[in-house]
Short mmCIF file of C-alpha atoms in Angstrom, two decimals:
data_model
loop_
_atom_site.label_atom_id
_atom_site.label_comp_id
_atom_site.label_asym_id
_atom_site.label_seq_id
_atom_site.Cartn_x
_atom_site.Cartn_y
_atom_site.Cartn_z
CA UNK A 1 -32.99 -11.31 -20.38
CA UNK A 2 -32.45 -13.95 -17.79
CA UNK A 3 -30.26 -11.69 -15.70
CA UNK A 4 -31.05 -8.00 -15.32
CA UNK A 5 -27.90 -7.47 -13.27
CA UNK A 6 -29.94 -5.62 -10.67
CA UNK A 7 -27.85 -7.16 -7.90
CA UNK A 8 -25.32 -4.39 -8.57
CA UNK A 9 -27.69 -2.03 -6.77
CA UNK A 10 -27.03 -3.52 -3.35
CA UNK A 11 -26.55 -1.58 -0.13
CA UNK A 12 -22.78 -1.52 -0.44
CA UNK A 13 -22.95 0.24 -3.84
CA UNK A 14 -25.57 2.69 -2.68
CA UNK A 15 -23.64 3.50 0.46
CA UNK A 16 -20.50 4.14 -1.58
CA UNK A 17 -22.41 6.29 -4.06
CA UNK A 18 -23.84 8.36 -1.21
CA UNK A 19 -20.39 8.96 0.23
CA UNK A 20 -19.30 10.14 -3.25
CA UNK A 21 -22.37 12.35 -3.35
CA UNK A 22 -21.28 13.89 -0.07
CA UNK A 23 -18.01 15.10 -1.65
CA UNK A 24 -19.83 16.34 -4.74
CA UNK A 25 -22.30 18.31 -2.64
CA UNK A 26 -19.57 19.68 -0.41
CA UNK A 27 -17.80 21.23 -3.42
CA UNK A 28 -21.13 22.44 -4.78
CA UNK A 29 -22.18 24.00 -1.48
CA UNK A 30 -18.90 25.88 -0.97
CA UNK A 31 -19.05 27.12 -4.58
CA UNK A 32 -22.65 28.23 -4.16
CA UNK A 33 -21.91 30.13 -0.93
CA UNK A 34 -18.93 31.86 -2.58
CA UNK A 35 -21.08 32.62 -5.62
CA UNK A 36 -23.97 34.12 -3.66
CA UNK A 37 -21.75 36.21 -1.39
CA UNK A 38 -19.19 37.59 -3.86
CA UNK A 39 -21.72 37.71 -6.69
CA UNK A 40 -23.92 40.05 -4.66
CA UNK A 41 -20.98 42.29 -3.75
CA UNK A 42 -19.69 42.39 -7.33
CA UNK A 43 -23.22 43.02 -8.56
CA UNK A 44 -23.53 46.07 -6.30
CA UNK A 45 -20.13 47.36 -7.43
CA UNK A 46 -21.10 46.86 -11.06
CA UNK A 47 -24.04 49.27 -10.80
CA UNK A 48 -21.42 52.03 -10.68
CA UNK A 49 -21.11 54.13 -13.81
CA UNK A 50 -17.36 54.61 -13.60
CA UNK A 51 -15.45 53.31 -16.56
CA UNK A 52 -12.61 52.12 -14.35
CA UNK A 53 -15.09 49.86 -12.53
CA UNK A 54 -17.26 48.85 -15.47
CA UNK A 55 -14.59 47.77 -17.94
CA UNK A 56 -12.70 45.20 -15.81
CA UNK A 57 -15.89 43.58 -14.55
CA UNK A 58 -17.33 43.51 -18.04
CA UNK A 59 -14.17 41.82 -19.30
CA UNK A 60 -14.39 39.27 -16.49
CA UNK A 61 -17.99 38.51 -17.41
CA UNK A 62 -17.17 38.14 -21.10
CA UNK A 63 -14.32 35.74 -20.36
CA UNK A 64 -16.70 33.55 -18.37
CA UNK A 65 -19.35 33.80 -21.10
CA UNK A 66 -16.89 32.65 -23.78
CA UNK A 67 -15.12 29.85 -21.94
CA UNK A 68 -16.90 26.58 -21.21
CA UNK A 69 -16.73 25.72 -17.52
CA UNK A 70 -14.75 22.60 -18.35
CA UNK A 71 -12.12 24.65 -20.18
CA UNK A 72 -11.98 26.99 -17.18
CA UNK A 73 -11.48 23.95 -14.97
CA UNK A 74 -8.63 22.68 -17.16
CA UNK A 75 -7.05 26.12 -17.36
CA UNK A 76 -6.89 26.41 -13.58
CA UNK A 77 -5.91 22.77 -13.21
CA UNK A 78 -2.89 23.12 -15.46
CA UNK A 79 -1.90 26.73 -14.87
CA UNK A 80 -2.34 27.20 -11.11
CA UNK A 81 0.32 24.67 -10.05
CA UNK A 82 2.73 26.35 -12.48
CA UNK A 83 2.15 29.81 -11.00
CA UNK A 84 2.16 28.97 -7.31
CA UNK A 85 4.50 26.15 -6.56
CA UNK A 86 2.22 24.08 -4.38
CA UNK A 87 0.13 21.07 -5.14
CA UNK A 88 -3.50 22.07 -5.26
CA UNK A 89 -6.07 19.32 -4.95
CA UNK A 90 -8.65 18.81 -7.70
CA UNK A 91 -11.42 19.76 -5.28
CA UNK A 92 -9.90 23.18 -4.61
CA UNK A 93 -9.40 23.75 -8.34
CA UNK A 94 -13.04 22.75 -8.82
CA UNK A 95 -14.29 25.17 -6.16
CA UNK A 96 -12.20 27.99 -7.68
CA UNK A 97 -13.42 27.30 -11.23
CA UNK A 98 -17.10 26.92 -10.31
CA UNK A 99 -17.00 30.01 -8.10
CA UNK A 100 -15.20 32.05 -10.75
CA UNK A 101 -17.97 31.20 -13.17
CA UNK A 102 -20.83 31.46 -10.66
CA UNK A 103 -19.75 34.84 -9.27
CA UNK A 104 -19.77 36.37 -12.75
CA UNK A 105 -23.27 35.07 -13.46
CA UNK A 106 -24.55 36.06 -10.02
CA UNK A 107 -23.11 39.57 -10.28
CA UNK A 108 -25.01 39.98 -13.54
CA UNK A 109 -28.24 38.80 -11.89
CA UNK A 110 -27.86 41.20 -8.94
CA UNK A 111 -26.82 44.10 -11.15
CA UNK A 112 -29.80 43.45 -13.42
CA UNK A 113 -32.30 43.42 -10.59
CA UNK A 114 -30.90 46.57 -8.95
CA UNK A 115 -31.06 48.43 -12.27
CA UNK A 116 -34.57 47.20 -12.98
CA UNK A 117 -35.91 48.97 -9.88
CA UNK A 118 -37.81 52.13 -10.77
CA UNK A 119 -35.63 55.22 -10.84
CA UNK A 120 -37.77 57.12 -8.36
CA UNK A 121 -36.77 54.67 -5.61
CA UNK A 122 -33.19 55.84 -5.81
CA UNK A 123 -34.16 59.49 -6.22
CA UNK A 124 -36.59 59.58 -3.29
CA UNK A 125 -34.07 57.84 -1.06
CA UNK A 126 -31.41 60.38 -1.92
CA UNK A 127 -33.94 63.20 -1.52
CA UNK A 128 -34.76 62.24 2.07
CA UNK A 129 -31.03 62.39 2.79
CA UNK A 130 -29.88 58.78 2.81
CA UNK A 131 -26.23 58.28 1.92
CA UNK A 132 -25.01 55.72 -0.62
CA UNK A 133 -24.63 53.00 1.99
CA UNK A 134 -28.08 53.59 3.46
CA UNK A 135 -29.56 53.76 -0.03
CA UNK A 136 -28.38 50.24 -0.78
CA UNK A 137 -28.91 48.86 2.71
CA UNK A 138 -32.48 50.06 3.24
CA UNK A 139 -33.96 50.71 -0.19
CA UNK A 140 -32.33 48.97 -3.14
CA UNK A 141 -30.96 45.70 -1.78
CA UNK A 142 -34.03 44.43 0.07
CA UNK A 143 -36.07 44.73 -3.11
CA UNK A 144 -33.40 43.66 -5.59
CA UNK A 145 -32.28 40.60 -3.65
CA UNK A 146 -35.87 39.38 -3.40
CA UNK A 147 -36.10 39.60 -7.17
CA UNK A 148 -32.76 37.83 -7.52
CA UNK A 149 -33.87 34.75 -5.55
CA UNK A 150 -35.39 32.72 -8.45
CA UNK A 151 -32.45 33.17 -10.87
CA UNK A 152 -30.05 32.54 -7.98
CA UNK A 153 -31.84 29.24 -7.26
CA UNK A 154 -31.53 28.28 -10.93
CA UNK A 155 -27.86 29.19 -10.86
CA UNK A 156 -27.37 27.01 -7.78
CA UNK A 157 -28.97 24.06 -9.56
CA UNK A 158 -26.65 24.66 -12.51
CA UNK A 159 -23.61 24.76 -10.21
CA UNK A 160 -24.65 21.44 -8.66
CA UNK A 161 -24.97 19.94 -12.17
CA UNK A 162 -21.63 21.38 -13.20
CA UNK A 163 -19.84 19.68 -10.32
CA UNK A 164 -20.27 16.50 -12.39
CA UNK A 165 -17.20 17.75 -14.30
CA UNK A 166 -15.03 17.05 -11.25
CA UNK A 167 -14.64 13.43 -12.37
CA UNK A 168 -12.70 14.66 -15.41
CA UNK A 169 -9.88 16.00 -13.23
CA UNK A 170 -9.87 12.85 -11.15
CA UNK A 171 -11.75 13.99 -8.05
CA UNK A 172 -13.42 11.27 -6.02
CA UNK A 173 -16.99 12.42 -6.59
CA UNK A 174 -20.20 10.46 -7.07
CA UNK A 175 -19.50 9.68 -10.75
CA UNK A 176 -15.97 8.46 -10.05
CA UNK A 177 -17.36 6.16 -7.38
CA UNK A 178 -19.96 4.95 -9.88
CA UNK A 179 -17.22 4.24 -12.41
CA UNK A 180 -15.31 2.18 -9.84
CA UNK A 181 -18.39 0.13 -9.02
CA UNK A 182 -18.93 -0.45 -12.75
CA UNK A 183 -15.33 -1.52 -13.29
CA UNK A 184 -15.67 -4.03 -10.49
CA UNK A 185 -18.96 -5.27 -11.98
CA UNK A 186 -17.31 -5.69 -15.37
CA UNK A 187 -14.92 -8.16 -13.79
CA UNK A 188 -17.94 -10.00 -12.44
CA UNK A 189 -19.41 -10.12 -15.96
CA UNK A 190 -22.29 -7.77 -15.40
CA UNK A 191 -22.93 -5.83 -18.64
CA UNK A 192 -26.02 -4.13 -17.20
CA UNK A 193 -24.07 -2.38 -14.44
CA UNK A 194 -23.43 0.93 -16.33
CA UNK A 195 -27.13 1.12 -17.15
CA UNK A 196 -28.24 0.84 -13.52
CA UNK A 197 -25.43 2.83 -11.91
CA UNK A 198 -25.45 5.77 -14.34
CA UNK A 199 -29.25 5.64 -14.34
CA UNK A 200 -29.26 5.87 -10.55
CA UNK A 201 -26.78 8.77 -10.52
CA UNK A 202 -28.91 10.60 -13.11
CA UNK A 203 -31.90 10.12 -10.83
CA UNK A 204 -29.99 11.42 -7.80
CA UNK A 205 -28.95 14.58 -9.68
CA UNK A 206 -32.52 15.05 -10.83
CA UNK A 207 -33.89 14.67 -7.30
CA UNK A 208 -31.51 17.36 -6.04
CA UNK A 209 -31.82 19.90 -8.87
CA UNK A 210 -35.50 19.54 -9.79
CA UNK A 211 -36.90 20.90 -6.48
CA UNK A 212 -34.57 23.90 -6.76
CA UNK A 213 -35.68 24.84 -10.28
CA UNK A 214 -39.32 24.04 -9.48
CA UNK A 215 -39.16 26.39 -6.51
CA UNK A 216 -37.52 29.02 -8.72
CA UNK A 217 -40.27 28.89 -11.32
CA UNK A 218 -42.97 29.00 -8.63
CA UNK A 219 -41.40 32.08 -7.07
CA UNK A 220 -41.11 33.72 -10.51
CA UNK A 221 -44.79 33.16 -11.19
CA UNK A 222 -45.76 34.72 -7.85
CA UNK A 223 -44.12 38.05 -8.74
CA UNK B 1 5.31 28.25 -32.52
CA UNK B 2 6.77 25.40 -34.56
CA UNK B 3 5.08 23.06 -32.14
CA UNK B 4 1.65 24.48 -32.94
CA UNK B 5 2.39 24.19 -36.66
CA UNK B 6 3.21 20.56 -36.13
CA UNK B 7 -0.02 19.64 -34.38
CA UNK B 8 -2.19 22.15 -36.24
CA UNK B 9 -3.79 19.65 -38.68
CA UNK B 10 -4.91 17.54 -35.74
CA UNK B 11 -6.37 20.54 -33.93
CA UNK B 12 -8.06 21.78 -37.06
CA UNK B 13 -9.90 18.55 -37.78
CA UNK B 14 -10.97 18.33 -34.13
CA UNK B 15 -12.26 21.88 -34.33
CA UNK B 16 -14.29 21.14 -37.47
CA UNK B 17 -15.75 18.02 -35.89
CA UNK B 18 -16.82 20.06 -32.86
CA UNK B 19 -18.43 22.63 -35.15
CA UNK B 20 -20.16 19.93 -37.18
CA UNK B 21 -21.64 18.16 -34.16
CA UNK B 22 -22.70 21.49 -32.63
CA UNK B 23 -24.38 22.61 -35.85
CA UNK B 24 -26.46 19.47 -36.34
CA UNK B 25 -27.11 19.07 -32.63
CA UNK B 26 -28.39 22.63 -32.28
CA UNK B 27 -30.50 22.30 -35.45
CA UNK B 28 -32.09 19.09 -34.15
CA UNK B 29 -32.64 20.73 -30.78
CA UNK B 30 -34.29 23.71 -32.44
CA UNK B 31 -36.76 21.61 -34.45
CA UNK B 32 -37.51 19.12 -31.66
CA UNK B 33 -37.90 21.91 -29.12
CA UNK B 34 -40.36 23.79 -31.30
CA UNK B 35 -42.49 20.70 -31.93
CA UNK B 36 -42.48 19.79 -28.23
CA UNK B 37 -43.42 23.28 -27.09
CA UNK B 38 -46.39 23.35 -29.48
CA UNK B 39 -47.55 19.93 -28.31
CA UNK B 40 -47.23 21.10 -24.70
CA UNK B 41 -49.13 24.29 -25.56
CA UNK B 42 -52.06 22.36 -27.07
CA UNK B 43 -52.05 20.03 -24.04
CA UNK B 44 -52.24 16.97 -26.27
CA UNK B 45 -52.87 14.20 -23.75
CA UNK B 46 -50.06 11.77 -22.85
CA UNK B 47 -47.60 13.34 -25.31
CA UNK B 48 -47.59 16.68 -23.53
CA UNK B 49 -47.07 15.01 -20.12
CA UNK B 50 -44.20 12.97 -21.55
CA UNK B 51 -42.56 16.05 -23.06
CA UNK B 52 -43.04 18.05 -19.86
CA UNK B 53 -41.25 15.30 -17.98
CA UNK B 54 -38.58 15.16 -20.67
CA UNK B 55 -37.89 18.89 -20.39
CA UNK B 56 -37.78 18.77 -16.58
CA UNK B 57 -35.45 15.78 -16.61
CA UNK B 58 -32.94 17.03 -19.14
CA UNK B 59 -32.83 20.52 -17.68
CA UNK B 60 -32.00 19.16 -14.25
CA UNK B 61 -29.34 16.56 -14.99
CA UNK B 62 -25.79 17.11 -16.28
CA UNK B 63 -24.82 16.41 -19.90
CA UNK B 64 -21.79 14.46 -18.72
CA UNK B 65 -24.07 11.85 -17.19
CA UNK B 66 -26.36 11.76 -20.23
CA UNK B 67 -23.27 10.94 -22.28
CA UNK B 68 -22.07 8.25 -19.88
CA UNK B 69 -25.52 6.73 -19.85
CA UNK B 70 -25.87 6.84 -23.64
CA UNK B 71 -22.36 5.65 -24.36
CA UNK B 72 -21.68 3.04 -21.69
CA UNK B 73 -25.07 2.25 -20.21
CA UNK B 74 -28.06 2.24 -22.49
CA UNK B 75 -26.83 0.78 -25.81
CA UNK B 76 -24.49 -1.82 -24.35
CA UNK B 77 -27.21 -3.12 -22.07
CA UNK B 78 -29.29 -3.81 -25.18
CA UNK B 79 -26.46 -4.91 -27.42
CA UNK B 80 -26.23 -1.78 -29.59
CA UNK B 81 -22.93 0.05 -29.77
CA UNK B 82 -22.85 3.67 -30.89
CA UNK B 83 -19.87 5.62 -32.16
CA UNK B 84 -18.58 8.68 -30.32
CA UNK B 85 -20.05 11.01 -32.93
CA UNK B 86 -23.51 9.46 -32.81
CA UNK B 87 -23.58 9.53 -29.02
CA UNK B 88 -22.42 13.13 -28.91
CA UNK B 89 -25.01 14.19 -31.48
CA UNK B 90 -27.86 12.40 -29.70
CA UNK B 91 -26.77 13.73 -26.31
CA UNK B 92 -26.55 17.31 -27.54
CA UNK B 93 -29.87 17.08 -29.42
CA UNK B 94 -31.73 15.72 -26.38
CA UNK B 95 -30.26 18.25 -23.96
CA UNK B 96 -30.72 21.09 -26.44
CA UNK B 97 -34.31 20.28 -27.30
CA UNK B 98 -35.26 20.47 -23.61
CA UNK B 99 -33.72 23.96 -23.38
CA UNK B 100 -35.19 25.07 -26.71
CA UNK B 101 -38.65 23.82 -25.74
CA UNK B 102 -38.44 25.92 -22.59
CA UNK B 103 -37.39 28.98 -24.63
CA UNK B 104 -40.28 28.53 -27.08
CA UNK B 105 -42.72 27.89 -24.24
CA UNK B 106 -42.01 31.28 -22.69
CA UNK B 107 -42.22 32.83 -26.16
CA UNK B 108 -45.65 31.29 -26.74
CA UNK B 109 -46.86 32.52 -23.35
CA UNK B 110 -46.12 36.09 -24.40
CA UNK B 111 -48.37 35.95 -27.45
CA UNK B 112 -51.43 38.11 -26.82
CA UNK B 113 -54.50 35.94 -26.27
CA UNK B 114 -56.43 38.20 -28.65
CA UNK B 115 -54.13 36.96 -31.43
CA UNK B 116 -55.05 33.36 -30.72
CA UNK B 117 -58.74 34.19 -30.37
CA UNK B 118 -58.81 36.08 -33.67
CA UNK B 119 -57.03 33.22 -35.34
CA UNK B 120 -59.64 30.78 -34.10
CA UNK B 121 -62.44 33.19 -35.02
CA UNK B 122 -61.41 33.36 -38.65
CA UNK B 123 -61.51 29.59 -38.71
CA UNK B 124 -57.89 28.52 -38.61
CA UNK B 125 -57.43 24.92 -37.58
CA UNK B 126 -54.86 24.13 -34.84
CA UNK B 127 -52.17 23.38 -37.41
CA UNK B 128 -52.72 26.66 -39.27
CA UNK B 129 -52.86 28.49 -35.95
CA UNK B 130 -49.44 27.10 -35.09
CA UNK B 131 -48.05 27.71 -38.58
CA UNK B 132 -49.23 31.31 -39.06
CA UNK B 133 -49.65 32.75 -35.58
CA UNK B 134 -47.82 30.82 -32.87
CA UNK B 135 -44.50 29.89 -34.51
CA UNK B 136 -43.61 33.24 -36.12
CA UNK B 137 -44.41 35.23 -32.99
CA UNK B 138 -43.02 32.78 -30.47
CA UNK B 139 -39.85 32.72 -32.53
CA UNK B 140 -39.36 36.49 -32.49
CA UNK B 141 -40.12 36.65 -28.78
CA UNK B 142 -37.64 33.91 -27.96
CA UNK B 143 -34.75 35.00 -30.19
CA UNK B 144 -32.62 36.11 -27.20
CA UNK B 145 -33.25 32.86 -25.32
CA UNK B 146 -32.57 30.77 -28.43
CA UNK B 147 -29.31 32.61 -29.01
CA UNK B 148 -28.26 32.10 -25.40
CA UNK B 149 -29.11 28.41 -25.76
CA UNK B 150 -26.97 28.13 -28.90
CA UNK B 151 -23.98 29.56 -27.05
CA UNK B 152 -24.65 27.34 -24.05
CA UNK B 153 -24.92 24.23 -26.25
CA UNK B 154 -21.77 25.04 -28.18
CA UNK B 155 -19.92 25.39 -24.88
CA UNK B 156 -21.37 22.13 -23.62
CA UNK B 157 -19.61 20.27 -26.45
CA UNK B 158 -16.45 20.50 -24.31
CA UNK B 159 -18.01 17.83 -22.10
CA UNK B 160 -17.63 15.29 -24.94
CA UNK B 161 -14.22 14.72 -23.35
CA UNK B 162 -16.07 12.48 -20.92
CA UNK B 163 -16.54 9.79 -23.58
CA UNK B 164 -13.03 10.29 -25.00
CA UNK B 165 -14.08 11.72 -28.31
CA UNK B 166 -12.08 13.55 -30.94
CA UNK B 167 -13.54 16.99 -30.32
CA UNK B 168 -11.35 20.01 -29.69
CA UNK B 169 -11.22 19.87 -25.87
CA UNK B 170 -10.36 16.16 -25.81
CA UNK B 171 -7.64 16.51 -28.43
CA UNK B 172 -6.05 19.47 -26.64
CA UNK B 173 -6.06 17.70 -23.27
CA UNK B 174 -4.59 14.55 -24.86
CA UNK B 175 -1.87 16.62 -26.49
CA UNK B 176 -1.01 18.18 -23.15
CA UNK B 177 -0.69 14.83 -21.42
CA UNK B 178 1.35 13.37 -24.30
CA UNK B 179 3.74 16.16 -25.30
CA UNK B 180 3.43 18.89 -22.70
CA UNK B 181 3.39 22.41 -24.21
CA UNK B 182 0.59 23.23 -21.80
CA UNK B 183 0.44 26.96 -22.48
CA UNK B 184 0.34 26.75 -26.28
CA UNK B 185 -2.31 24.05 -26.25
CA UNK B 186 -4.55 25.80 -23.74
CA UNK B 187 -4.20 29.05 -25.66
CA UNK B 188 -5.39 27.31 -28.79
CA UNK B 189 -8.36 25.86 -26.92
CA UNK B 190 -9.41 29.26 -25.60
CA UNK B 191 -9.03 30.85 -29.05
CA UNK B 192 -11.06 28.06 -30.65
CA UNK B 193 -14.06 28.84 -28.44
CA UNK B 194 -13.57 32.59 -28.65
CA UNK B 195 -13.49 32.75 -32.46
CA UNK B 196 -16.85 31.02 -32.63
CA UNK B 197 -18.64 32.69 -29.73
CA UNK B 198 -17.54 36.32 -30.12
CA UNK B 199 -18.81 36.75 -33.73
CA UNK B 200 -21.93 34.79 -32.81
CA UNK B 201 -22.67 37.11 -29.88
CA UNK B 202 -22.21 40.16 -32.09
CA UNK B 203 -24.46 38.69 -34.78
CA UNK B 204 -27.02 37.84 -32.15
CA UNK B 205 -27.36 41.41 -30.84
CA UNK B 206 -27.91 42.47 -34.45
CA UNK B 207 -30.53 39.78 -35.08
CA UNK B 208 -32.30 40.61 -31.82
CA UNK B 209 -32.67 44.21 -32.93
CA UNK B 210 -34.01 43.16 -36.33
CA UNK B 211 -36.36 40.55 -34.91
CA UNK B 212 -38.13 43.16 -32.84
CA UNK B 213 -39.61 44.67 -35.99
CA UNK B 214 -41.74 41.57 -36.26
CA UNK B 215 -43.30 41.95 -32.83
CA UNK B 216 -46.88 43.03 -33.03
CA UNK B 217 -48.22 45.74 -30.81
CA UNK B 218 -45.09 45.81 -28.70
#
């Protein structure tokens, strides 16, 4: 072990990795915002008892539960350009796939927490003459959304981890940048490069996702 | 249709390989996870800290990177080269055991403390306590979480594409880039996951109902 190959971790590599991380996080952040917003709305709609509402949403959820996110990504990646005749970038496909998956999960979280509220909350609200909108706005949502925060945080961490799949449809994310650095290092005869670069990227993902899930479990314990 | 017949043998073997790796990976994960959760529960010094860190790390990093690290980084740096199948199996077992340990941990936490106290009072040693009181009850409590983990892990096998394996997702994507027929290939891929997960989900709801008979005082 005369040469650990640590020189691959110079400032140029780290700077490039961070710029890749920026694109990764951008996709993740847009997906998370879409997930939280539409997931909440779909979750509220899904508390309805009407068959016409319940069945389609249930089907949507089951599709997401059955398909791996990567398969979803490939489906959109190959099918979307065939349906609408424009070139869609990998990043947009990624955002659509991650949001499609996230919204389904989030709607289930929100629906679950609304339904777990005691029945008398709904009944008393209706008894004092609140309408449906007021019932959700003032009684159900403030309580349910507070309950939904820890699972939503966990879901966000999972979305950030899932963005690692972007490299498989050729998006210039942090892993793709890492691969390029490694390919360059291979030309310079540095066999340790994959070890350090992938190790570093693992650490970066951990540093982003760990605080989120830690916060989630702390909030869960408080309740 | 004739196209699918032509490539069917290829798809079939890829499908079986995916099933095989999933089965052994999930089994490993199950056993490792149970052992780790018990060690964490007994707060065995050093080991329990290591396993706590292990669970936190693997639950907060993507499988794709574990695979890259295992396949391109770790072994090559030390002069060991692993096959695709070995890497995939190790990757899935490590990831899975972290999730399974978490599932068992929450199962153990739900065991009534009176159960543990009574066990100690009648003179069970820690091993017997785990064997007769903790494992059976933690298992029944965590059946839903374990089932969800199995589905999650089976779906994660699609990520094996990252190290260019011969699992079902990789083979389908390779077929698309080589001979086209996008729709047929993707349809097969979707069906492959559906025919495993749908019966499993149905079986799981059944098992969950049965497992509840074993819960004490609940």
